[in-house]
Short mmCIF file of C-alpha atoms in Angstrom, two decimals:
data_model
loop_
_atom_site.label_atom_id
_atom_site.label_comp_id
_atom_site.label_asym_id
_atom_site.label_seq_id
_atom_site.Cartn_x
_atom_site.Cartn_y
_atom_site.Cartn_z
CA UNK A 1 21.54 62.18 -0.72
CA UNK A 2 20.07 62.69 -4.19
CA UNK A 3 18.69 59.70 -6.15
CA UNK A 4 21.45 60.08 -8.75
CA UNK A 5 24.01 59.25 -6.03
CA UNK A 6 22.04 56.34 -4.64
CA UNK A 7 21.13 54.40 -7.74
CA UNK A 8 23.46 52.63 -10.17
CA UNK A 9 23.45 53.75 -13.78
CA UNK A 10 22.86 51.43 -16.69
CA UNK A 11 23.38 51.91 -20.38
CA UNK A 12 26.02 53.99 -22.14
CA UNK A 13 26.43 56.16 -25.20
CA UNK A 14 27.51 53.30 -27.56
CA UNK A 15 24.51 51.25 -26.43
CA UNK A 16 22.13 54.15 -27.06
CA UNK A 17 23.70 54.73 -30.47
CA UNK A 18 22.98 51.12 -31.44
CA UNK A 19 19.28 51.67 -30.79
CA UNK A 20 19.35 54.97 -32.66
CA UNK A 21 21.05 53.24 -35.62
CA UNK A 22 18.44 50.47 -35.64
CA UNK A 23 15.60 53.03 -35.57
CA UNK A 24 17.11 55.06 -38.41
CA UNK A 25 17.87 52.12 -40.70
CA UNK A 26 15.30 49.45 -39.80
CA UNK A 27 12.48 51.20 -37.93
CA UNK A 28 10.99 51.10 -34.47
CA UNK A 29 9.75 47.48 -34.56
CA UNK A 30 13.24 45.92 -34.75
CA UNK A 31 14.39 48.24 -31.95
CA UNK A 32 11.74 46.70 -29.68
CA UNK A 33 13.09 43.24 -30.56
CA UNK A 34 16.63 44.28 -29.63
CA UNK A 35 15.24 45.17 -26.20
CA UNK A 36 14.28 41.56 -25.45
CA UNK A 37 17.80 40.10 -24.97
CA UNK A 38 19.13 43.36 -23.49
CA UNK A 39 16.49 43.39 -20.74
CA UNK A 40 16.95 39.65 -20.24
CA UNK A 41 20.67 40.18 -19.63
CA UNK A 42 20.07 42.81 -16.96
CA UNK A 43 17.41 40.77 -15.17
CA UNK A 44 19.42 37.52 -15.22
CA UNK A 45 22.98 38.73 -14.74
CA UNK A 46 22.87 42.15 -13.07
CA UNK A 47 21.62 41.74 -9.46
CA UNK A 48 21.92 45.48 -8.89
CA UNK A 49 19.40 46.07 -11.68
CA UNK A 50 16.98 43.61 -10.09
CA UNK A 51 17.35 45.33 -6.71
CA UNK A 52 16.78 48.76 -8.27
CA UNK A 53 13.42 47.69 -9.71
CA UNK A 54 12.44 45.52 -6.73
CA UNK A 55 12.09 48.50 -4.38
CA UNK A 56 8.91 49.40 -6.27
CA UNK A 57 7.80 46.01 -7.60
CA UNK A 58 7.70 44.28 -4.22
CA UNK A 59 5.48 47.07 -2.84
CA UNK A 60 3.24 47.15 -5.90
CA UNK A 61 2.93 43.32 -5.91
CA UNK A 62 3.63 42.32 -2.28
CA UNK A 63 2.33 38.74 -2.45
CA UNK A 64 4.32 37.44 -5.41
CA UNK A 65 7.04 34.78 -5.26
CA UNK A 66 10.61 35.19 -6.47
CA UNK A 67 10.09 33.86 -10.02
CA UNK A 68 6.91 35.87 -10.49
CA UNK A 69 8.72 38.96 -9.23
CA UNK A 70 11.56 38.44 -11.72
CA UNK A 71 9.01 38.28 -14.53
CA UNK A 72 7.38 41.47 -13.28
CA UNK A 73 10.78 43.17 -13.10
CA UNK A 74 11.43 42.07 -16.69
CA UNK A 75 8.10 43.55 -17.78
CA UNK A 76 8.85 46.73 -15.85
CA UNK A 77 12.23 47.22 -17.53
CA UNK A 78 10.82 46.29 -20.93
CA UNK A 79 8.16 49.01 -20.68
CA UNK A 80 10.85 51.45 -19.59
CA UNK A 81 13.00 50.47 -22.58
CA UNK A 82 10.04 50.69 -24.96
CA UNK A 83 9.31 54.22 -23.74
CA UNK A 84 12.95 55.18 -24.30
CA UNK A 85 12.79 53.74 -27.83
CA UNK A 86 9.54 55.61 -28.55
CA UNK A 87 10.98 58.91 -27.35
CA UNK A 88 14.21 58.43 -29.26
CA UNK A 89 12.22 57.52 -32.38
CA UNK A 90 10.14 60.68 -32.04
CA UNK A 91 13.36 62.68 -32.00
CA UNK A 92 14.74 60.85 -35.05
CA UNK A 93 11.58 60.40 -37.16
CA UNK A 94 9.82 63.58 -36.09
CA UNK A 95 7.23 64.31 -33.41
CA UNK A 96 4.37 63.46 -35.79
CA UNK A 97 5.46 59.80 -35.62
CA UNK A 98 4.29 59.68 -32.00
CA UNK A 99 0.51 59.37 -31.59
CA UNK A 100 -0.66 61.10 -28.41
CA UNK A 101 -4.28 61.00 -27.29
CA UNK A 102 -5.12 63.87 -24.94
CA UNK A 103 -8.83 63.86 -23.98
CA UNK A 104 -8.38 66.64 -21.40
CA UNK A 105 -6.72 69.04 -23.84
CA UNK A 106 -9.74 71.30 -24.35
CA UNK A 107 -10.40 71.69 -20.62
CA UNK A 108 -6.74 72.50 -20.05
CA UNK A 109 -6.75 75.00 -22.90
CA UNK A 110 -9.80 76.72 -21.46
CA UNK A 111 -8.10 77.10 -18.07
CA UNK A 112 -4.95 78.42 -19.75
CA UNK A 113 -6.97 81.14 -21.51
CA UNK A 114 -7.77 82.63 -18.10
CA UNK A 115 -4.17 83.87 -18.00
CA UNK A 116 -3.17 82.53 -14.58
CA UNK A 117 0.01 80.61 -13.98
CA UNK A 118 -0.13 76.82 -14.08
CA UNK A 119 2.01 74.47 -12.00
CA UNK A 120 2.28 71.26 -13.98
CA UNK A 121 3.17 68.28 -11.76
CA UNK A 122 4.97 65.66 -13.81
CA UNK A 123 6.01 62.18 -12.67
CA UNK A 124 8.44 59.51 -13.83
CA UNK A 125 5.65 57.83 -15.77
CA UNK A 126 5.66 56.92 -19.44
CA UNK A 127 7.00 59.58 -21.80
CA UNK A 128 6.69 62.54 -19.50
CA UNK A 129 9.31 64.53 -21.45
CA UNK A 130 7.39 64.27 -24.71
CA UNK A 131 4.14 64.90 -22.86
CA UNK A 132 5.44 68.36 -22.00
CA UNK A 133 6.21 68.97 -25.66
CA UNK A 134 2.57 68.18 -26.46
CA UNK A 135 1.43 71.32 -24.62
CA UNK A 136 2.18 73.67 -27.53
CA UNK A 137 -1.55 74.12 -28.19
CA UNK A 138 -1.78 76.15 -24.95
CA UNK A 139 0.45 78.87 -26.49
CA UNK A 140 2.21 79.47 -23.20
CA UNK A 141 5.90 79.37 -22.33
CA UNK A 142 6.78 76.24 -20.35
CA UNK A 143 9.56 76.34 -17.75
CA UNK A 144 10.87 72.91 -16.79
CA UNK A 145 12.53 72.44 -13.38
CA UNK A 146 15.00 69.68 -14.16
CA UNK A 147 18.56 68.53 -13.66
CA UNK A 148 19.57 67.49 -17.16
CA UNK A 149 21.04 64.02 -17.55
CA UNK A 150 23.80 63.48 -20.16
CA UNK A 151 22.53 59.94 -20.80
CA UNK A 152 19.11 61.33 -21.71
CA UNK A 153 20.73 63.70 -24.17
CA UNK A 154 22.69 60.89 -25.80
CA UNK A 155 19.54 58.78 -26.18
CA UNK A 156 17.73 61.70 -27.75
CA UNK A 157 15.27 62.34 -24.93
CA UNK A 158 16.21 65.99 -24.52
CA UNK A 159 15.42 66.97 -28.11
CA UNK A 160 12.58 69.36 -27.33
CA UNK A 161 13.29 71.69 -30.26
CA UNK A 162 13.46 75.47 -30.40
CA UNK A 163 9.89 75.85 -29.15
CA UNK A 164 10.39 73.43 -26.25
CA UNK A 165 10.44 74.25 -22.53
CA UNK A 166 13.01 76.49 -20.93
CA UNK A 167 14.99 74.41 -18.45
CA UNK A 168 15.64 75.87 -14.99
CA UNK A 169 18.20 73.88 -13.04
CA UNK A 170 17.55 73.00 -9.37
CA UNK A 171 21.28 73.62 -8.86
CA UNK A 172 20.82 77.35 -9.51
CA UNK A 173 20.22 80.17 -7.01
CA UNK A 174 17.80 79.01 -4.28
CA UNK A 175 17.07 75.91 -6.34
CA UNK A 176 15.64 77.99 -9.19
CA UNK A 177 12.57 78.93 -7.12
CA UNK A 178 12.78 82.72 -7.81
CA UNK A 179 12.79 82.07 -11.58
CA UNK A 180 9.91 79.60 -11.30
CA UNK A 181 7.85 82.02 -9.19
CA UNK A 182 8.48 84.85 -11.65
CA UNK A 183 7.40 82.67 -14.57
CA UNK A 184 4.14 81.82 -12.81
CA UNK A 185 3.51 85.46 -11.87
CA UNK A 186 3.65 86.28 -15.59
CA UNK A 187 1.04 83.63 -16.41
CA UNK A 188 3.35 80.92 -17.73
CA UNK A 189 3.51 77.16 -17.12
CA UNK A 190 6.02 75.66 -14.70
CA UNK A 191 6.63 71.90 -14.83
CA UNK A 192 7.95 70.34 -11.60
CA UNK A 193 8.58 66.70 -10.73
CA UNK A 194 6.11 65.50 -8.13
CA UNK A 195 7.82 62.19 -7.34
CA UNK A 196 11.45 63.21 -6.97
CA UNK A 197 13.12 66.12 -5.21
CA UNK A 198 16.48 67.52 -6.25
CA UNK A 199 19.37 68.38 -3.95
CA UNK A 200 18.15 69.81 -0.66
CA UNK A 201 14.49 69.99 -1.70
CA UNK A 202 12.04 70.16 1.20
CA UNK A 203 10.07 66.92 1.37
CA UNK A 204 7.25 65.50 3.44
CA UNK A 205 6.53 61.84 4.08
CA UNK A 206 3.13 60.46 3.25
CA UNK A 207 1.70 56.97 2.68
CA UNK A 208 2.45 55.56 -0.76
CA UNK A 209 1.78 51.91 -1.61
CA UNK A 210 1.38 51.08 2.06
CA UNK A 211 4.54 52.75 3.38
CA UNK A 212 5.60 56.32 4.06
CA UNK A 213 7.75 57.89 1.35
CA UNK A 214 9.24 61.41 1.01
CA UNK A 215 7.71 63.63 -1.67
CA UNK A 216 8.89 67.15 -2.59
CA UNK A 217 6.69 70.05 -1.51
CA UNK A 218 7.88 72.51 -4.17
CA UNK A 219 4.88 72.16 -6.55
CA UNK A 220 2.40 73.02 -3.80
CA UNK A 221 4.53 75.83 -2.40
CA UNK A 222 4.67 77.42 -5.86
CA UNK A 223 0.93 77.04 -6.45
CA UNK A 224 -0.05 78.52 -3.09
CA UNK A 225 2.48 81.37 -3.12
CA UNK A 226 1.60 82.50 -6.67
CA UNK A 227 -2.13 81.52 -6.61
CA UNK A 228 -1.55 79.27 -9.63
CA UNK A 229 -3.66 76.25 -10.51
CA UNK A 230 -2.18 72.77 -10.22
CA UNK A 231 -2.32 70.26 -13.07
CA UNK A 232 -1.25 66.65 -12.48
CA UNK A 233 -0.09 65.22 -15.82
CA UNK A 234 -0.08 61.42 -16.14
CA UNK A 235 0.81 59.31 -19.18
CA UNK A 236 0.27 55.71 -20.22
CA UNK A 237 1.66 53.73 -23.16
CA UNK A 238 -1.20 52.22 -25.15
CA UNK A 239 0.88 50.62 -27.93
CA UNK A 240 3.93 51.09 -30.15
CA UNK A 241 4.49 54.85 -30.49
CA UNK A 242 1.07 55.48 -28.91
CA UNK A 243 0.36 57.23 -25.63
CA UNK A 244 -2.54 58.66 -23.70
CA UNK A 245 -2.23 61.76 -21.52
CA UNK A 246 -4.52 62.65 -18.66
CA UNK A 247 -4.58 65.96 -16.84
CA UNK A 248 -6.22 66.32 -13.41
CA UNK A 249 -6.65 69.97 -12.47
CA UNK A 250 -6.82 71.35 -8.93
CA UNK A 251 -8.05 74.95 -9.05
CA UNK A 252 -6.37 77.20 -6.52
CA UNK A 253 -9.60 78.61 -5.11
CA UNK A 254 -10.09 80.81 -2.04
CA UNK A 255 -10.85 77.67 -0.04
CA UNK A 256 -7.28 76.45 -0.58
CA UNK A 257 -5.72 79.87 -0.07
CA UNK A 258 -7.58 80.40 3.23
CA UNK A 259 -6.01 77.30 4.79
CA UNK A 260 -2.84 77.29 6.85
CA UNK A 261 -0.01 77.00 4.30
CA UNK A 262 1.50 73.88 5.87
CA UNK A 263 -1.88 72.16 6.06
CA UNK A 264 -2.71 73.14 2.48
CA UNK A 265 0.62 71.80 1.18
CA UNK A 266 0.05 68.48 2.97
CA UNK A 267 -3.49 68.13 1.60
CA UNK A 268 -2.39 68.96 -1.95
CA UNK A 269 0.46 66.48 -1.66
CA UNK A 270 -1.91 63.71 -0.57
CA UNK A 271 -4.23 64.58 -3.47
CA UNK A 272 -1.34 64.13 -5.90
CA UNK A 273 -0.18 60.87 -4.29
CA UNK A 274 -3.72 59.51 -4.51
CA UNK A 275 -3.83 60.29 -8.24
CA UNK A 276 -0.40 58.70 -8.69
CA UNK A 277 -1.43 55.52 -6.85
CA UNK A 278 -4.62 55.25 -8.91
CA UNK A 279 -2.66 55.64 -12.13
CA UNK A 280 0.00 53.04 -11.37
CA UNK A 281 -2.76 50.78 -10.11
CA UNK A 282 -4.04 50.76 -13.71
CA UNK A 283 -0.58 50.89 -15.32
CA UNK A 284 1.76 49.09 -12.89
CA UNK A 285 4.80 48.94 -15.19
CA UNK A 286 4.78 52.64 -16.10
CA UNK A 287 6.44 54.20 -13.02
CA UNK A 288 10.19 54.60 -13.52
CA UNK A 289 11.90 55.49 -10.25
CA UNK A 290 14.64 52.87 -9.98
CA UNK A 291 15.95 53.51 -6.48
CA UNK A 292 14.71 53.12 -2.90
CA UNK A 293 12.10 55.88 -3.09
CA UNK A 294 10.93 55.07 0.45
CA UNK A 295 14.32 55.69 2.10
CA UNK A 296 15.10 58.89 3.98
#
């Protein structure tokens, strides 16, 4: 069963429009203040919302009591809401309103100039949608493997612009894999979620926060089959409308290609999960998978 069928949905178009109205007429600061009672309502009066966040929070902070965990869930949802506000504001006020620090940009640009395909592994961390839009300096077409969410469109999170990524749906022929492979073969960038599979995606369980969880194998299959380098993109919110991007590159050298394909996929998966764990260890309220990620 896909995550969209397992997890409850919160928010609606009128609610999103209120935040968009506040941003347009009063600025981003007041929109953050509106978040405070909204998040408080969900934490205090919507048990399903608490359960949705607790799957992650109780594994990230296993020794906390009930009241401490409620506070952590509040902080988790607040950071999620603040990221939504920041992304919506960038769509309303213009992308230049969002300050993105990207210390690995030059290294990534140098790799891109080699002309090989790049598999960009994204995660449900921070403003990952806008992070993809920040890759224009690489002057490469970006193909995004994503099932589009109407609620994201209504909040303004899908406003990539004319020069944004080309979306390939996982609901297409063979999950969109032929199109993704072709894009990589022509030296383009393919962005794939590393922490959520879509539909019947092939997954493998590996240890994550002390318990086995299923992760999709598609990014590593694409990299190995097309001899494309892997780039793990991770974001963190450093302040209002301010973010920092980090890119960890795994070059697809002959050492990787000489391995058994199954073994190589498993090793690459564990490398990604290690980077993900390190990142959320530093930024514990930045991972936004609100469902039982550890379930089959």
